[in-house]
């Protein structure tokens, strides 16, 4: 039984870690911190756990956390980077769900987050936590930067095209949409039910912090720089990300069946990636509450443009489920342990 | 007072015509047909009108309809084309909200609708009902083919770029999303609340019937053939279409401010098109229940790609409101008569 | 043209006043205050009004407000009672949408609101703003306390039973449910989309501030004390209140048809109250965005219990629409002026 | 490993049985029938199961079903009663989720369902499937009539009051609300997203088929006839039932703390019933997707009326989860096997 600590337990990704780890057979959450809720039983904040755990939230404390085998950070950016160096120094392994260690270039990090990075020397060591790309490197990593929600969907959707140099790398487009939980649990007028329900809009089209993370990953897959137009939208749903990816084929003779075969082969050994039959349309509800990501390919009118549709749960495969998948790999457990839940229908 | 007939009154666009025309000062609905509901008071089907109208649904009958000044068809395709020739012969004017007269090429029509067109000789005469393009021609038209819901949003979003030859006409992309009312009021498992709520998906990506209509309009604006990748999605909202349009600038030096000025000028005299300040994000709820369409421009990262965001109400500017706007033009009334309602907030 | 001031313009009821009064032919909003948004154009907060008004929010200022013919308070409790005395002294008439002047007993007010009332001497003068009860008294009132959202639905639903002494006054039950907009526009975790959507709960069952207001009104109708069990619930809808009222008939032989006739007669001259045919079920969507309230009666199994179903829009008939109805009466205008909008379907 | 058959697999309760049994360690679904989908892989109808089962739907066939240890009927009424006699004759045990065997009186059954009962001789043998009441009798039962969704919530909410003779049995009130999935998966205009979303209404107030089932159960608990006013409402949520129960205390001196203790004791050994601290408010989302039912007690204003709030998932504790709980009991397994899933937050 490995002992687990969670920093930042009162947000949605913290709750989701608790939910998933509650039935995980190989680990036990022994510590969960929350400045706001310190002293409160976990069951008060998450009624589904009432009576099922004796955990209480505590103040974040490095000494206590250092006693855990693995510490998850389920915090906004700018928290993990201030505690991670000391935790690593004390032989604790860290899986960070925030953006602090996702970018390799500290200058770029500073441009997007508006402040210097607190430990740029760790950016090189941190393993980018996308298991379908970096699974092998995760096993021995001390510090894992769990991939973001949009970045997971967009990268897994584009990878086979870029790894095989099939499309114009300078004209990639991702029109993606996220459920409201992606914005977290902080009080905000913009996310009130009355402001979100029965409406739809794009946001941050001129620049979203996930853009550099995605371009970094796509460039690595392509072995060359890429240019992505990334257009996020806000959905009136609780959970789910849907990414509609569009790229121009280098060779207009490339057939959809060929692309389909490449995708199926690329993800044949990835237990959480399903390539649907060509022409289908993934739905966010089918993966809701699960760590599964579904992909479908289209080539409208048989023209030179390929459309890749991707659906995932932003809080599971896009955050806490992926973090547990990474933990499984880091601990040498089967990758799917504790992550086999089916979604509800309806 | 002009007398109005409505064919197909029991669907959502028929109801919306009734709602708008109920407070319109220049016309009166004297006839409304519905095979399914013939004999029923209109107020039974649309409780908001209970006690406010004595109309009853009748069986569709050309003789009765011919007595109206204007007849609206709020029917699926394949109804209007079988009744329009006789109505025109009897000096009745027709505004068709269906797809029967939107395409100019009967061969293309047959390819997408799977049957021969019943009166191809009228396709040349029918005026395509997009007031911001064809307003002048509408005034004298006998037969007006009201533009479709997606086509209205996509065309009005792209027009200034194409009319001014600013973007690559062979790589246009429209990733659009519609509320469920766009699919009509017929019973269907796919549109049950339990199947739609809290989910999102694309549909008909490999080919949607609005594609040829949109490409026809864009090609006319461009004065040359265009290629559009059109990707529709289904939103868990009642009403609203949001179109995310993406195009590559011919001249990568073109600045956003320049584009903004072109859009503002293009729509300066269009009372129902609002060009938002550059960088804003239209929301479907802001135009819900209104005939207004909002557009905003973005140029992410100052690169060579322009993103145009468009929001409209699919049942108003995308159908019945636009039809009334066309009727106003056809009758020589002020274009905005009866169409000035504000949306609710929240 | 009467000049209108609105205090507290940045909440939902303030926005709703603006929307309704924007098309009202007899008045003009000349002043709207908001501490938070002072200096901002109204169109920035309410995009539906962008380009349709030049109003800007101002700091609340009694001198400026005193120049208006009528001032609406669309504020939380404890604001109006501190400004009203001075406004009345300067011959301004006031319609207060808050709870400050709804209770006649200052001691009871203090028990529920936890502080002394600032001007108890005005509680006797204030006319309780339920037009279907106090319409005549409103005409000459200086100070009108617009009835609350739940109280409007519950009182109008019970009145005919109590006025005619038909039911057990000591065992009245109101199980009611409100859309989220009833809780206002302030940021709150409890009202985030992710917390409200796809869920339902009761709240404040042990004691809700609308209880004394309702019991006061019911007691007046009954001419005797009443005891009401009031059970509010929170609906995952934007707007709408539905009240399910249950009472025991004094005479178990009373027939539903008899009750139906009494209700129809009671509301025959009330333009905004519709008594549906017995056995129907009002829906909140049918009255959404309108000032109409719908009532239906049931007598399950022909037993001795009558069930009254009531639907209204909490922001219109339950707040701002009712306030405008009261204003119409106070100004000697037709009661329905500016309040004839139809709801959308769907 | 016990073999399980499911009749009527293409509806929501059939899907839910599949989902729950898919991870159940003690049984295997070997047969699932659906006239509409015969021949189709189960994964086509329920994408969450795609790739996780090789089952195909078959035509219902008594010979094949008789080979199962237990057969579930997840069908509308009037199916099970025509097949059950033969299955019992062949030593198959049956758990019926429909209404066919819930009422003991065939005359009453016929009044509510409009036809004669096909095997009235079995009504006496059928064990009413509410584990918290009949758990012991279930163990040896051949035929179990799984309690309905509303009846489960209403009975478990009222039982302690009636078993202890604490309230007026002739004036019980249940104002309950269900998510749309309670109406099943059949296509219907009334349940389209556009008709349900953003609205709320009561339905079947004059008479709902669950009334006699509930009164039968309550009368048994009370040891005397009862009269219940049952008022169902339709919620714009996918899953969940919330029941608001109201009763008048026989002794107005009874304190809330006393009632609380009685409830806690009554359900101390019921693993799926949680009595919340007095004064709390259960939410449907907290039990969504789980077999748990939550109860909270209120005594508004300390008066003589007790309010019991109950939340459950209509498809789990209200249908398929309860059916599996009954199956566990019938097979001598731990009651909670396969039913320990936590709900999502958010």
XYZ file of N, CA and C in Angstrom, chain C residues 22 25 45 77 81 117 133 141 158 161 166-167 172 197 232 244 248 250 253 273 288 316 318-319 327 338 342:
81
model
N -37.450 49.443 -21.429
C -36.861 49.900 -22.692
C -37.918 50.057 -23.782
N -43.990 52.451 -23.505
C -44.228 53.713 -24.212
C -44.421 54.925 -23.302
N -22.722 45.857 -19.226
C -23.198 44.836 -18.296
C -24.299 43.974 -18.916
N -32.206 43.540 0.637
C -32.846 44.245 1.741
C -31.807 45.122 2.431
N -34.630 50.941 2.795
C -35.157 51.576 4.014
C -34.273 52.723 4.492
N -35.377 47.683 12.059
C -35.825 48.331 10.830
C -35.491 49.826 10.909
N -54.644 42.013 -5.404
C -55.268 42.223 -4.108
C -55.412 43.714 -3.811
N -50.587 55.400 -3.853
C -49.526 55.124 -2.889
C -48.259 55.912 -3.213
N -53.485 30.464 -3.333
C -54.351 30.132 -2.187
C -55.546 31.081 -2.007
N -59.316 30.127 -2.146
C -59.701 29.144 -1.129
C -59.910 29.799 0.233
N -62.786 27.884 2.415
C -63.044 26.540 1.900
C -62.122 25.479 2.464
N -61.008 25.904 3.079
C -60.015 24.896 3.494
C -59.544 25.123 4.932
N -52.046 24.524 5.792
C -51.707 24.873 4.405
C -50.281 24.423 4.100
N -26.429 22.287 -12.086
C -26.918 21.561 -13.252
C -27.135 20.090 -12.910
N -39.249 25.452 0.088
C -38.652 25.878 -1.185
C -37.637 24.870 -1.720
N -46.568 24.221 -5.763
C -47.534 23.144 -5.600
C -48.172 23.344 -4.232
N -56.618 21.111 2.741
C -57.678 20.151 3.033
C -59.016 20.885 3.019
N -62.664 21.966 3.835
C -63.516 21.901 5.025
C -64.703 20.978 4.794
N -67.372 17.339 0.440
C -68.287 17.236 -0.702
C -68.027 18.307 -1.758
N -53.411 36.842 -14.702
C -53.644 35.553 -14.051
C -54.550 34.713 -14.937
N -42.284 31.963 -19.159
C -40.906 32.509 -19.072
C -40.796 33.825 -19.851
N -40.140 38.215 -13.520
C -41.135 39.092 -14.141
C -42.326 39.218 -13.187
N -42.806 37.683 -10.659
C -42.269 37.588 -9.299
C -41.367 38.738 -8.906
N -41.167 39.721 -9.784
C -40.281 40.838 -9.415
C -40.507 42.032 -10.354
N -46.301 50.071 -11.241
C -46.014 51.415 -11.748
C -47.124 51.895 -12.683
N -46.710 47.708 -21.789
C -45.321 47.262 -21.822
C -45.110 45.845 -21.335
N -44.857 37.738 -25.548
C -45.124 36.302 -25.530
C -43.843 35.535 -25.192
